[in-house]
PDB file of C-alpha atoms in Angstrom:
ATOM      1  CA  MET A   1     -41.865-151.119 105.318  1.00 63.00           C
ATOM      2  CA  THR A   2     -41.048-149.706 101.869  1.00 81.00           C
ATOM      3  CA  THR A   3     -41.475-146.002 101.182  1.00 90.00           C
ATOM      4  CA  LYS A   4     -44.078-146.807  98.436  1.00 90.00           C
ATOM      5  CA  ILE A   5     -46.183-148.829 100.753  1.00 90.00           C
ATOM      6  CA  GLN A   6     -45.946-146.249 103.520  1.00 93.00           C
ATOM      7  CA  ASN A   7     -46.939-143.526 100.915  1.00 93.00           C
ATOM      8  CA  LEU A   8     -50.015-145.517  99.797  1.00 94.00           C
ATOM      9  CA  ARG A   9     -51.116-146.194 103.525  1.00 95.00           C
ATOM     10  CA  ASP A  10     -50.544-142.294 104.095  1.00 95.00           C
ATOM     11  CA  HIS A  11     -52.886-141.582 101.068  1.00 96.00           C
ATOM     12  CA  VAL A  12     -55.546-144.078 102.284  1.00 95.00           C
ATOM     13  CA  ILE A  13     -55.351-142.515 105.803  1.00 97.00           C
ATOM     14  CA  GLU A  14     -55.800-138.979 104.268  1.00 96.00           C
ATOM     15  CA  ALA A  15     -58.560-139.986 102.068  1.00 96.00           C
ATOM     16  CA  MET A  16     -60.626-141.361 105.085  1.00 95.00           C
ATOM     17  CA  LEU A  17     -59.891-138.962 107.680  1.00 95.00           C
ATOM     18  CA  ASP A  18     -62.772-136.636 107.308  1.00 92.00           C
ATOM     19  CA  ASP A  19     -65.120-139.527 107.528  1.00 95.00           C
ATOM     20  CA  VAL A  20     -63.398-141.122 110.408  1.00 96.00           C
ATOM     21  CA  CYS A  21     -64.019-137.752 112.304  1.00 91.00           C
ATOM     22  CA  SER A  22     -67.953-138.473 111.882  1.00 92.00           C
ATOM     23  CA  GLN A  23     -67.997-142.133 111.799  1.00 94.00           C
ATOM     24  CA  GLY A  24     -65.187-143.769 113.591  1.00 95.00           C
ATOM     25  CA  TRP A  25     -62.603-146.250 112.478  1.00 97.00           C
ATOM     26  CA  LYS A  26     -64.486-148.814 110.220  1.00 96.00           C
ATOM     27  CA  TRP A  27     -62.969-151.082 107.571  1.00 97.00           C
ATOM     28  CA  SER A  28     -65.748-149.614 105.100  1.00 96.00           C
ATOM     29  CA  LEU A  29     -64.077-146.396 105.148  1.00 97.00           C
ATOM     30  CA  VAL A  30     -60.650-148.093 104.289  1.00 97.00           C
ATOM     31  CA  GLU A  31     -62.334-150.016 101.292  1.00 95.00           C
ATOM     32  CA  ASP A  32     -64.038-146.679 100.238  1.00 95.00           C
ATOM     33  CA  ALA A  33     -60.659-144.771 100.546  1.00 96.00           C
ATOM     34  CA  THR A  34     -58.849-147.311  98.267  1.00 95.00           C
ATOM     35  CA  ARG A  35     -61.554-147.163  95.628  1.00 94.00           C
ATOM     36  CA  GLU A  36     -61.533-143.412  95.598  1.00 94.00           C
ATOM     37  CA  LEU A  37     -57.841-143.437  95.167  1.00 94.00           C
ATOM     38  CA  LYS A  38     -58.288-146.108  92.157  1.00 93.00           C
ATOM     39  CA  LEU A  39     -56.146-148.737  93.713  1.00 91.00           C
ATOM     40  CA  GLN A  40     -56.277-152.224  92.950  1.00 89.00           C
ATOM     41  CA  ASP A  41     -59.162-154.700  94.140  1.00 85.00           C
ATOM     42  CA  THR A  42     -58.252-155.806  97.627  1.00 88.00           C
ATOM     43  CA  ALA A  43     -55.516-153.234  97.985  1.00 90.00           C
ATOM     44  CA  GLU A  44     -56.686-152.624 101.361  1.00 93.00           C
ATOM     45  CA  LYS A  45     -55.928-156.191 102.519  1.00 95.00           C
ATOM     46  CA  THR A  46     -52.558-155.911 101.141  1.00 93.00           C
ATOM     47  CA  LEU A  47     -51.755-152.449 102.492  1.00 95.00           C
ATOM     48  CA  PHE A  48     -53.345-153.414 106.165  1.00 96.00           C
ATOM     49  CA  PRO A  49     -53.258-157.291 106.378  1.00 96.00           C
ATOM     50  CA  ASN A  50     -54.206-157.216 110.075  1.00 96.00           C
ATOM     51  CA  GLY A  51     -57.258-154.958 109.282  1.00 96.00           C
ATOM     52  CA  LEU A  52     -58.407-152.073 111.324  1.00 97.00           C
ATOM     53  CA  ILE A  53     -55.689-152.584 113.934  1.00 97.00           C
ATOM     54  CA  ASP A  54     -52.831-151.871 111.284  1.00 97.00           C
ATOM     55  CA  VAL A  55     -54.953-148.791 110.050  1.00 97.00           C
ATOM     56  CA  VAL A  56     -55.227-147.197 113.391  1.00 97.00           C
ATOM     57  CA  THR A  57     -51.610-148.092 114.216  1.00 97.00           C
ATOM     58  CA  HIS A  58     -50.596-146.435 110.830  1.00 97.00           C
ATOM     59  CA  PHE A  59     -52.660-143.337 111.806  1.00 97.00           C
ATOM     60  CA  SER A  60     -50.457-143.005 114.782  1.00 97.00           C
ATOM     61  CA  ASP A  61     -47.293-143.536 112.968  1.00 97.00           C
ATOM     62  CA  TYR A  62     -48.569-140.960 110.364  1.00 97.00           C
ATOM     63  CA  ALA A  63     -48.971-138.401 113.204  1.00 97.00           C
ATOM     64  CA  ASP A  64     -45.563-139.155 114.597  1.00 97.00           C
ATOM     65  CA  ARG A  65     -43.935-138.433 111.287  1.00 96.00           C
ATOM     66  CA  LYS A  66     -45.866-135.346 110.672  1.00 96.00           C
ATOM     67  CA  MET A  67     -44.922-134.167 114.348  1.00 96.00           C
ATOM     68  CA  ILE A  68     -41.399-134.744 113.671  1.00 96.00           C
ATOM     69  CA  THR A  69     -41.460-132.887 110.352  1.00 95.00           C
ATOM     70  CA  ALA A  70     -43.356-129.948 112.225  1.00 95.00           C
ATOM     71  CA  LEU A  71     -40.261-129.748 114.658  1.00 94.00           C
ATOM     72  CA  ASP A  72     -37.909-128.907 112.008  1.00 90.00           C
ATOM     73  CA  ASP A  73     -38.237-125.059 112.713  1.00 86.00           C
ATOM     74  CA  ILE A  74     -37.963-125.559 116.612  1.00 85.00           C
ATOM     75  CA  PRO A  75     -34.781-123.799 117.877  1.00 85.00           C
ATOM     76  CA  TYR A  76     -33.545-127.331 119.080  1.00 79.00           C
ATOM     77  CA  ASP A  77     -30.243-126.058 120.676  1.00 83.00           C
ATOM     78  CA  ALA A  78     -31.800-123.683 122.610  1.00 84.00           C
ATOM     79  CA  LEU A  79     -34.132-125.842 124.514  1.00 85.00           C
ATOM     80  CA  ARG A  80     -33.671-128.092 127.634  1.00 85.00           C
ATOM     81  CA  SER A  81     -34.652-131.683 127.306  1.00 87.00           C
ATOM     82  CA  LYS A  82     -37.977-131.024 129.128  1.00 87.00           C
ATOM     83  CA  ASP A  83     -38.781-128.226 126.845  1.00 91.00           C
ATOM     84  CA  ARG A  84     -37.969-130.261 123.802  1.00 93.00           C
ATOM     85  CA  VAL A  85     -40.624-133.085 124.882  1.00 93.00           C
ATOM     86  CA  ARG A  86     -43.002-130.271 125.466  1.00 94.00           C
ATOM     87  CA  ALA A  87     -42.391-128.702 121.970  1.00 95.00           C
ATOM     88  CA  ALA A  88     -42.908-132.411 120.501  1.00 96.00           C
ATOM     89  CA  LEU A  89     -46.141-133.044 122.277  1.00 96.00           C
ATOM     90  CA  LEU A  90     -47.452-129.637 121.347  1.00 96.00           C
ATOM     91  CA  ALA A  91     -46.558-130.146 117.869  1.00 96.00           C
ATOM     92  CA  ARG A  92     -48.301-133.519 117.778  1.00 97.00           C
ATOM     93  CA  TYR A  93     -51.638-131.820 118.909  1.00 97.00           C
ATOM     94  CA  GLU A  94     -51.145-129.043 116.547  1.00 96.00           C
ATOM     95  CA  VAL A  95     -50.724-131.678 113.713  1.00 96.00           C
ATOM     96  CA  LEU A  96     -53.587-133.726 114.960  1.00 96.00           C
ATOM     97  CA  ALA A  97     -55.948-130.652 115.532  1.00 96.00           C
ATOM     98  CA  PRO A  98     -57.960-130.795 112.292  1.00 95.00           C
ATOM     99  CA  HIS A  99     -58.437-134.694 113.118  1.00 95.00           C
ATOM    100  CA  ARG A 100     -59.335-134.457 116.847  1.00 95.00           C
ATOM    101  CA  GLU A 101     -62.533-136.559 116.497  1.00 95.00           C
ATOM    102  CA  ALA A 102     -60.372-139.299 114.619  1.00 96.00           C
ATOM    103  CA  VAL A 103     -58.031-139.111 117.660  1.00 96.00           C
ATOM    104  CA  ARG A 104     -60.970-139.508 120.091  1.00 96.00           C
ATOM    105  CA  HIS A 105     -62.281-142.601 117.919  1.00 96.00           C
ATOM    106  CA  ALA A 106     -58.617-143.905 117.909  1.00 97.00           C
ATOM    107  CA  LEU A 107     -58.361-143.593 121.763  1.00 95.00           C
ATOM    108  CA  ALA A 108     -61.714-145.412 122.087  1.00 95.00           C
ATOM    109  CA  PHE A 109     -60.353-148.199 119.669  1.00 96.00           C
ATOM    110  CA  TRP A 110     -57.146-148.631 121.688  1.00 96.00           C
ATOM    111  CA  ALA A 111     -59.162-148.940 124.860  1.00 94.00           C
ATOM    112  CA  LEU A 112     -60.676-152.302 123.831  1.00 95.00           C
ATOM    113  CA  PRO A 113     -59.337-155.098 125.603  1.00 96.00           C
ATOM    114  CA  THR A 114     -58.266-157.019 122.452  1.00 96.00           C
ATOM    115  CA  HIS A 115     -56.284-153.917 121.519  1.00 96.00           C
ATOM    116  CA  VAL A 116     -54.221-153.143 124.574  1.00 93.00           C
ATOM    117  CA  VAL A 117     -51.097-154.882 123.664  1.00 95.00           C
ATOM    118  CA  GLN A 118     -50.836-153.147 120.343  1.00 96.00           C
ATOM    119  CA  SER A 119     -52.035-149.836 121.846  1.00 95.00           C
ATOM    120  CA  GLN A 120     -48.787-150.330 124.271  1.00 96.00           C
ATOM    121  CA  ARG A 121     -46.547-150.641 121.380  1.00 96.00           C
ATOM    122  CA  VAL A 122     -47.878-147.750 119.477  1.00 97.00           C
ATOM    123  CA  LEU A 123     -47.738-145.583 122.526  1.00 96.00           C
ATOM    124  CA  TRP A 124     -44.389-146.627 123.218  1.00 96.00           C
ATOM    125  CA  ARG A 125     -43.112-145.926 119.685  1.00 96.00           C
ATOM    126  CA  THR A 126     -44.392-142.340 119.991  1.00 97.00           C
ATOM    127  CA  ALA A 127     -42.715-141.782 123.396  1.00 95.00           C
ATOM    128  CA  ASP A 128     -39.439-143.337 121.889  1.00 95.00           C
ATOM    129  CA  ARG A 129     -39.725-141.051 118.868  1.00 96.00           C
ATOM    130  CA  ILE A 130     -40.052-137.913 120.922  1.00 95.00           C
ATOM    131  CA  TRP A 131     -37.388-138.823 123.246  1.00 93.00           C
ATOM    132  CA  ASP A 132     -35.081-139.593 120.308  1.00 92.00           C
ATOM    133  CA  TRP A 133     -35.828-136.287 118.728  1.00 94.00           C
ATOM    134  CA  ALA A 134     -35.240-134.681 122.036  1.00 92.00           C
ATOM    135  CA  GLY A 135     -31.666-136.045 122.116  1.00 89.00           C
ATOM    136  CA  ASP A 136     -32.045-138.796 124.559  1.00 85.00           C
ATOM    137  CA  LYS A 137     -28.997-141.270 124.003  1.00 85.00           C
ATOM    138  CA  ALA A 138     -29.613-143.388 127.129  1.00 83.00           C
ATOM    139  CA  SER A 139     -29.348-147.193 126.577  1.00 83.00           C
ATOM    140  CA  ASP A 140     -29.655-148.298 130.055  1.00 85.00           C
ATOM    141  CA  TYR A 141     -32.631-148.671 132.466  1.00 86.00           C
ATOM    142  CA  SER A 142     -32.903-144.820 132.158  1.00 85.00           C
ATOM    143  CA  ARG A 143     -34.238-144.967 128.675  1.00 89.00           C
ATOM    144  CA  HIS A 144     -37.075-147.340 129.535  1.00 90.00           C
ATOM    145  CA  THR A 145     -37.962-145.275 132.456  1.00 91.00           C
ATOM    146  CA  LYS A 146     -38.145-142.059 130.426  1.00 90.00           C
ATOM    147  CA  ARG A 147     -40.257-143.658 127.694  1.00 92.00           C
ATOM    148  CA  ALA A 148     -42.767-145.345 130.241  1.00 92.00           C
ATOM    149  CA  MET A 149     -43.157-141.963 132.032  1.00 93.00           C
ATOM    150  CA  LEU A 150     -43.570-140.114 128.912  1.00 94.00           C
ATOM    151  CA  SER A 151     -46.317-142.702 127.675  1.00 94.00           C
ATOM    152  CA  SER A 152     -48.068-141.996 130.923  1.00 94.00           C
ATOM    153  CA  ILE A 153     -47.827-138.248 130.290  1.00 94.00           C
ATOM    154  CA  LEU A 154     -49.014-138.648 126.642  1.00 95.00           C
ATOM    155  CA  VAL A 155     -52.245-140.615 127.574  1.00 94.00           C
ATOM    156  CA  GLY A 156     -53.247-138.220 130.119  1.00 94.00           C
ATOM    157  CA  THR A 157     -52.500-135.135 128.196  1.00 96.00           C
ATOM    158  CA  SER A 158     -54.339-136.577 125.211  1.00 96.00           C
ATOM    159  CA  MET A 159     -57.275-137.169 127.196  1.00 95.00           C
ATOM    160  CA  VAL A 160     -57.387-133.644 128.287  1.00 96.00           C
ATOM    161  CA  TRP A 161     -56.679-132.462 124.711  1.00 97.00           C
ATOM    162  CA  ILE A 162     -59.428-133.914 122.983  1.00 95.00           C
ATOM    163  CA  THR A 163     -61.956-131.966 125.151  1.00 94.00           C
ATOM    164  CA  ASP A 164     -59.972-128.761 125.245  1.00 95.00           C
ATOM    165  CA  ASP A 165     -61.788-125.859 123.588  1.00 92.00           C
ATOM    166  CA  SER A 166     -59.714-123.226 125.145  1.00 93.00           C
ATOM    167  CA  LYS A 167     -58.001-120.699 123.170  1.00 93.00           C
ATOM    168  CA  ASP A 168     -54.664-122.233 121.877  1.00 93.00           C
ATOM    169  CA  ILE A 169     -55.167-125.130 124.038  1.00 95.00           C
ATOM    170  CA  MET A 170     -54.243-123.470 127.070  1.00 95.00           C
ATOM    171  CA  VAL A 171     -55.790-125.882 129.439  1.00 96.00           C
ATOM    172  CA  THR A 172     -53.782-128.797 127.795  1.00 95.00           C
ATOM    173  CA  GLN A 173     -50.605-126.623 127.944  1.00 93.00           C
ATOM    174  CA  ALA A 174     -51.249-126.127 131.752  1.00 95.00           C
ATOM    175  CA  PHE A 175     -51.883-129.784 132.327  1.00 95.00           C
ATOM    176  CA  LEU A 176     -48.846-130.855 130.200  1.00 95.00           C
ATOM    177  CA  ASP A 177     -46.672-128.491 132.101  1.00 93.00           C
ATOM    178  CA  ARG A 178     -47.629-129.903 135.256  1.00 94.00           C
ATOM    179  CA  ARG A 179     -47.108-133.380 134.302  1.00 91.00           C
ATOM    180  CA  LEU A 180     -43.441-132.442 132.921  1.00 90.00           C
ATOM    181  CA  GLU A 181     -42.552-130.663 136.158  1.00 84.00           C
ATOM    182  CA  ASN A 182     -43.777-133.529 138.245  1.00 80.00           C
ATOM    183  CA  ALA A 183     -41.975-136.169 136.202  1.00 78.00           C
ATOM    184  CA  MET A 184     -38.682-134.147 135.586  1.00 70.00           C
TER     185      MET A 184
END
């Protein structure tokens, strides 16, 4: 995907996020956002040719890229790999905090039986990006095992996070710490 298309998709996502939080992921919101951005007629079909599944997939990609950017200030060399994974997940939740309801709607969208295969791809991509950032260079069975394990941790922790109203998401952090301790 070209940077220009990715940037346009980002702008559409940003333009619709507030409405997604209150209404869920709807194609009409994509159409409204492209009109608001004064894009060409039918730009939404060009940007998201597979419809809403492309939109929600791009939302995850958008969150992944924001997460990686947020990790720029992390003292990477001072952390063990488990702590790097933890930092990445917490950075992702911090990036997504203003859009918690959009995440809740995205989780419901991915839970639909017709979206399960794509949801696994999206989840795997996020786990892969986190492990890559954490410095994992494995290319054997271990690579797949780590990503599968992190995918499971990510789903469970996200389910806790979307309902966590504790100060500094302490409930989510405790849950994540237990999952990481069990896995590693």
